[in-house]
CSV table of N, CA and C in Angstrom, one decimal:
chain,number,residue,atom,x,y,z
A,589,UNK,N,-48.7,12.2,32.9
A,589,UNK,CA,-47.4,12.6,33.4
A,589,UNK,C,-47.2,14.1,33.0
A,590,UNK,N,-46.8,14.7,33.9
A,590,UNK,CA,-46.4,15.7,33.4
A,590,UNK,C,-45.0,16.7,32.8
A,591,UNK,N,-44.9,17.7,32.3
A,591,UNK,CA,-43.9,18.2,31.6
A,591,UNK,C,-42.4,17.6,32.4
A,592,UNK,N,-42.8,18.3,33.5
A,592,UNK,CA,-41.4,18.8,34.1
A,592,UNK,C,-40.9,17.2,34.6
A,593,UNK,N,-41.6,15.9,34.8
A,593,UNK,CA,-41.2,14.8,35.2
A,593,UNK,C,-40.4,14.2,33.3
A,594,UNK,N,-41.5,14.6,32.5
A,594,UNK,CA,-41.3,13.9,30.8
A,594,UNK,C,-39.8,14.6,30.7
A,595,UNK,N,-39.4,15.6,30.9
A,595,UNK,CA,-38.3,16.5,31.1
A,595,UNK,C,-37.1,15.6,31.8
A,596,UNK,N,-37.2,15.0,33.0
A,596,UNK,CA,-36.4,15.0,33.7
A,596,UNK,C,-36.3,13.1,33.2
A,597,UNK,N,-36.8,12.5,32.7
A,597,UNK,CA,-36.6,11.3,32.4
A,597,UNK,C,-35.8,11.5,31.1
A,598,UNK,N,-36.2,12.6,30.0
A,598,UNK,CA,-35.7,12.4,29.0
A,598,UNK,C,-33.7,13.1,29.4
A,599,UNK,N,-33.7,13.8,30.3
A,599,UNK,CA,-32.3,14.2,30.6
A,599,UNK,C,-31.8,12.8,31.2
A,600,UNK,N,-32.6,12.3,32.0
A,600,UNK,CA,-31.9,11.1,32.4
A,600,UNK,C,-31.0,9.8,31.5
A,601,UNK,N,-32.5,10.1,30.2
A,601,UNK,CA,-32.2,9.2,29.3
A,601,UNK,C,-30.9,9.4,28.5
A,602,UNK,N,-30.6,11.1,28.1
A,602,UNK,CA,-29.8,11.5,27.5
A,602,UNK,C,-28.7,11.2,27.9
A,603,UNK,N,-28.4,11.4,29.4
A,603,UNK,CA,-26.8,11.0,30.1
A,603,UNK,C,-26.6,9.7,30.2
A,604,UNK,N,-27.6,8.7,30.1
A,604,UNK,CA,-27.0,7.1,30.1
A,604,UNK,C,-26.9,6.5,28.8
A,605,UNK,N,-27.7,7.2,27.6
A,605,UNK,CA,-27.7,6.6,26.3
A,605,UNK,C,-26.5,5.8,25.3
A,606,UNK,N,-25.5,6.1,25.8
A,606,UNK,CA,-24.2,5.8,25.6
A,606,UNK,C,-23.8,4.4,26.4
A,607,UNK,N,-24.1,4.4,27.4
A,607,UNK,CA,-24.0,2.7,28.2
A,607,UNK,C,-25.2,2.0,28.2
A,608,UNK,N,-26.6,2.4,27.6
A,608,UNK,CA,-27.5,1.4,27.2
A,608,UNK,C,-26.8,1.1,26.3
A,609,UNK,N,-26.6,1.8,25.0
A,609,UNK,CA,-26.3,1.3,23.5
A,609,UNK,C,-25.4,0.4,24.2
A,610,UNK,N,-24.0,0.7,24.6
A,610,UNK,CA,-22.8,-0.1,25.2
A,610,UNK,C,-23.1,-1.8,25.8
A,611,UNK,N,-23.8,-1.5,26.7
A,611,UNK,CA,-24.2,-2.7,27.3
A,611,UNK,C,-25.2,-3.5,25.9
A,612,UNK,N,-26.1,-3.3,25.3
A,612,UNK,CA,-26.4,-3.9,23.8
A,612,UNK,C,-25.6,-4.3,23.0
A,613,UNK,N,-24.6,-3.9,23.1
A,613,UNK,CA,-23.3,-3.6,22.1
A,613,UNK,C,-23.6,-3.6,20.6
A,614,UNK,N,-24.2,-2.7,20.7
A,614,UNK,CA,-24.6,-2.6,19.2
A,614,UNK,C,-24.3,-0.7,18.6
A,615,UNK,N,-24.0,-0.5,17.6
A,615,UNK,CA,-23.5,0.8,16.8
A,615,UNK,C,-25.0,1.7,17.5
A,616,UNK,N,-24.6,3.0,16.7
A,616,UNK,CA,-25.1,4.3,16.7
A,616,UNK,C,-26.1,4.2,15.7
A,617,UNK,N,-25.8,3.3,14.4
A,617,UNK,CA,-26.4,3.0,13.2
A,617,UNK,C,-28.0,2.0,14.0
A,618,UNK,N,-27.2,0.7,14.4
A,618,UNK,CA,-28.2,-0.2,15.0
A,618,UNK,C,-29.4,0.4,15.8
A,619,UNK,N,-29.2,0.8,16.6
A,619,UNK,CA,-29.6,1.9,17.8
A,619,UNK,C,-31.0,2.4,17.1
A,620,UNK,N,-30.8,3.5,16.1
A,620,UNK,CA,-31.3,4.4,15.2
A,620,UNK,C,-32.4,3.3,14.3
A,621,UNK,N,-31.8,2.3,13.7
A,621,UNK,CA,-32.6,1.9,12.9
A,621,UNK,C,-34.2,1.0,13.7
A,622,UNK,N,-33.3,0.4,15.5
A,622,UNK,CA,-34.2,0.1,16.0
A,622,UNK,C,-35.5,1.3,16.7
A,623,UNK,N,-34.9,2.1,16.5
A,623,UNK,CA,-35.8,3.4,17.2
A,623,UNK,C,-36.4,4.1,16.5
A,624,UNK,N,-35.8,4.0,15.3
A,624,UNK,CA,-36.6,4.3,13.8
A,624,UNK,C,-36.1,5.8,13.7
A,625,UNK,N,-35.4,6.4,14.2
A,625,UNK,CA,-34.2,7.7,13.6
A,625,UNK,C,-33.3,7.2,13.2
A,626,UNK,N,-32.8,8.4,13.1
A,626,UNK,CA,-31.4,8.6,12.3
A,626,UNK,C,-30.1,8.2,13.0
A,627,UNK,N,-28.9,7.6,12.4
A,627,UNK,CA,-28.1,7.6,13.0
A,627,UNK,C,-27.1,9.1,13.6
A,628,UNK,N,-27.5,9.9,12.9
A,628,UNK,CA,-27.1,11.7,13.1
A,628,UNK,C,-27.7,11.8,14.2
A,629,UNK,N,-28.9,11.5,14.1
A,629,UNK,CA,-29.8,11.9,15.5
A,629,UNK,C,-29.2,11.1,17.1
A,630,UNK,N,-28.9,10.1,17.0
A,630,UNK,CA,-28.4,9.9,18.0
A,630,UNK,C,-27.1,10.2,18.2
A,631,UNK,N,-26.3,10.5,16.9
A,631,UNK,CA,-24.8,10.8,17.4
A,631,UNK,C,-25.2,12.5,18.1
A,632,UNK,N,-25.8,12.9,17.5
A,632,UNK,CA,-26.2,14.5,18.3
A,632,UNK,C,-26.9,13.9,19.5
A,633,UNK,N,-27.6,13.7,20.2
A,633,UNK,CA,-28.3,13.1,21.4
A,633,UNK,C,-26.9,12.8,22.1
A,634,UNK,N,-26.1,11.6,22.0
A,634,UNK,CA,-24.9,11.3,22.9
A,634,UNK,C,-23.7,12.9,23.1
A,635,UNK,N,-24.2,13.3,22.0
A,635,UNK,CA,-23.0,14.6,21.8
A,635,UNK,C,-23.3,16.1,22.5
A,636,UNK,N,-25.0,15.6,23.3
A,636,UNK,CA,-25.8,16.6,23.7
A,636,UNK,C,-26.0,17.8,22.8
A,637,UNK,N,-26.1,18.0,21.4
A,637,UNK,CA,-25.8,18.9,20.6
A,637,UNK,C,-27.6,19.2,19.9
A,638,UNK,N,-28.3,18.1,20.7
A,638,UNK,CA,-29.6,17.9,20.3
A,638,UNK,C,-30.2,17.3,21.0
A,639,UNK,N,-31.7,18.1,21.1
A,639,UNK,CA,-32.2,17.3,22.5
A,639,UNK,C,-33.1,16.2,21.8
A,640,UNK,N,-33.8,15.4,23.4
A,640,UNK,CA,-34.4,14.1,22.7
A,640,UNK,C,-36.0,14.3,22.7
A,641,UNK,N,-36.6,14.1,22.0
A,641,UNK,CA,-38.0,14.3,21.8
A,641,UNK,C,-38.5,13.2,22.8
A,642,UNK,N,-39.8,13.2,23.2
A,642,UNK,CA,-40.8,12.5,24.0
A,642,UNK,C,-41.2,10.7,23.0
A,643,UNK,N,-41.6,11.2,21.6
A,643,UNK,CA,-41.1,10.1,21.0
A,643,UNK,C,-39.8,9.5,20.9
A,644,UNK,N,-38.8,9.8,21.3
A,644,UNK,CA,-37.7,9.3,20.8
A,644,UNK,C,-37.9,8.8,22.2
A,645,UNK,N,-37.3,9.1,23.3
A,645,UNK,CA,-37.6,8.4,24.8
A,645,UNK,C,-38.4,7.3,24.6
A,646,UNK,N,-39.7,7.7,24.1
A,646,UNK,CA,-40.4,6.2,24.5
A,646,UNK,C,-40.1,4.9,23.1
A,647,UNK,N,-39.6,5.3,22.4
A,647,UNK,CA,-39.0,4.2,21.0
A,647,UNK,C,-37.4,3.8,22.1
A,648,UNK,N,-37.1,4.6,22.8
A,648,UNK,CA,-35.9,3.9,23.5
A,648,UNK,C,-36.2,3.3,24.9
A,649,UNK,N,-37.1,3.7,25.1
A,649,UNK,CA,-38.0,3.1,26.8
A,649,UNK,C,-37.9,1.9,26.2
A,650,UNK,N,-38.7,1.6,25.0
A,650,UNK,CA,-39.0,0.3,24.7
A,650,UNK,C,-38.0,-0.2,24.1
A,651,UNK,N,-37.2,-0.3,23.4
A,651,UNK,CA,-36.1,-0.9,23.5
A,651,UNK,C,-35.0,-1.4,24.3
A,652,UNK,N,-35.4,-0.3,25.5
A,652,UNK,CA,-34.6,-0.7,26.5
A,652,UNK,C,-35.2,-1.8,27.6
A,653,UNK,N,-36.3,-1.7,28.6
A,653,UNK,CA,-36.9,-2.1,29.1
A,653,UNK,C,-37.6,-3.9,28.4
A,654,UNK,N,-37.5,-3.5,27.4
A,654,UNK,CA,-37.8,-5.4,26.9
A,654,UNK,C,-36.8,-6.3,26.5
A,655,UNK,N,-35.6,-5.7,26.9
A,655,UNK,CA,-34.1,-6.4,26.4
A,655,UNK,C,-33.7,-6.8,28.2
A,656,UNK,N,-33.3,-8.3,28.4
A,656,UNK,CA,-32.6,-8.4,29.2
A,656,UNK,C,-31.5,-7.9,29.9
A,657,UNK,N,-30.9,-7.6,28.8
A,657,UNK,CA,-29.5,-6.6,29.2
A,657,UNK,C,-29.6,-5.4,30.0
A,658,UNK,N,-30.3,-4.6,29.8
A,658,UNK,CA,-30.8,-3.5,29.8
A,658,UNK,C,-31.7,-3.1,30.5
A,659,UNK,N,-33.3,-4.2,30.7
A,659,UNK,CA,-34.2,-3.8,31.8
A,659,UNK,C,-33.9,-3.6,33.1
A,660,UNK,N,-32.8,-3.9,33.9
A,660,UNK,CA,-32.1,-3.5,35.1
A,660,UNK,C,-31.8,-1.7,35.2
A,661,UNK,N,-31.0,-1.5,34.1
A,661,UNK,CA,-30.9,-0.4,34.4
A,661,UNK,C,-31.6,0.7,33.9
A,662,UNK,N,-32.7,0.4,33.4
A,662,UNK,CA,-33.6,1.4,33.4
A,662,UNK,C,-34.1,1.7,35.1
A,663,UNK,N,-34.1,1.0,35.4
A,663,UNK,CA,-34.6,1.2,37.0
A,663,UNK,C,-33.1,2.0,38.0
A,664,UNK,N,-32.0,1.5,37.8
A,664,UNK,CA,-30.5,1.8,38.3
A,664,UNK,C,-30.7,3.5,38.1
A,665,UNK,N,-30.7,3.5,36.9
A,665,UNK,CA,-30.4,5.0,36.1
A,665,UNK,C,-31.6,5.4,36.3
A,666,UNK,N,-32.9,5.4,36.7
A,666,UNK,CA,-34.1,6.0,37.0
A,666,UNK,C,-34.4,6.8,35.7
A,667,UNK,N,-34.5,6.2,34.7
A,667,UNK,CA,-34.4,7.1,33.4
A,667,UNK,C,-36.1,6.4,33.1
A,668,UNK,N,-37.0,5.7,33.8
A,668,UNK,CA,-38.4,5.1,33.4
A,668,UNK,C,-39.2,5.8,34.5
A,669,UNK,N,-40.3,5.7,34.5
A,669,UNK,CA,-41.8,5.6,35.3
A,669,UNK,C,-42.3,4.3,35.3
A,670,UNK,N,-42.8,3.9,37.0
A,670,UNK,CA,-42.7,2.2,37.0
A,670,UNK,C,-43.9,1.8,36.4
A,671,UNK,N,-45.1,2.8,35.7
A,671,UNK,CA,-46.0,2.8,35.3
A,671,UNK,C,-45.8,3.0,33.5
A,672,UNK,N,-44.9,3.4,33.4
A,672,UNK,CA,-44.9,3.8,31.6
A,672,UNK,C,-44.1,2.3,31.4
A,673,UNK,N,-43.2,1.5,32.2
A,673,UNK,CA,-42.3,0.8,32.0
A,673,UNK,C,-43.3,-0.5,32.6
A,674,UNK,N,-44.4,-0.7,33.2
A,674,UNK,CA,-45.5,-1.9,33.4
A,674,UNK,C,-46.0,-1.9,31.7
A,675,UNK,N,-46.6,-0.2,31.0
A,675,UNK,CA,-47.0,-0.6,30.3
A,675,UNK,C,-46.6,-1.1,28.8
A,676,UNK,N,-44.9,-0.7,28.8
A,676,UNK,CA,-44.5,-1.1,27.5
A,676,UNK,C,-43.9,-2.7,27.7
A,677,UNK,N,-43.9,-3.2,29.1
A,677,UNK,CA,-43.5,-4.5,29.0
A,677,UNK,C,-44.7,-5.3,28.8
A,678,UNK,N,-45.9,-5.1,29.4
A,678,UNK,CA,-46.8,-6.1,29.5
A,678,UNK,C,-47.3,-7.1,28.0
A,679,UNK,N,-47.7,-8.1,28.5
A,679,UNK,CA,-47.6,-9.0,27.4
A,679,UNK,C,-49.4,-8.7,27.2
A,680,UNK,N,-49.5,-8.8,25.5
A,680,UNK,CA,-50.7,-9.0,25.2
A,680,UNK,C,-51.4,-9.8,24.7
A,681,UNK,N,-52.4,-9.9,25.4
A,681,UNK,CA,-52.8,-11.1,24.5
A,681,UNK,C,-54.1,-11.0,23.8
């Protein structure tokens, strides 16, 4: 994948991150601990006051995409690749 697409997913990610959390219904704290940052870090992410790293996108791809609630609109919000989002769902065995 390259820059300018890893770029445009992670903006995408930025402007919906606030109605994933929402639709989860779970805190800024929750969020953080499942993605393994900081709760600061995400309040700056929703506050746009900080951008989101390539790691941080894919610890929230995957949180998002394997949750019921939520796997819809990763596709809605085009905030995934249908190939990064086959690979963090697939089951292993």
């Amino acid at each position: 994948m390259n820059k300018k697409t890893k770029n445009l997913l992670i903006e995408r990610m930025t402007e919906n991150l606030i109605v994933f959390r929402a639709k989860l219904g779970i805190t800024q704290a929750e969020l953080a601990e499942l993605a393994g940052i900081s709760r600061q870090t995400i309040l700056a992410i929703e506050k746009k006051q900080r951008g989101m790293t390539w790691n941080m996108y894919l610890a929230l791809m995957f949180i998002f995409t394997t949750n019921p609630g939520t796997a819809p609109l990763v596709e809605l919000f085009e905030v995934g690749d249908k190939e990064l989002e086959n690979f963090l769902t697939a089951k292993k065995h």
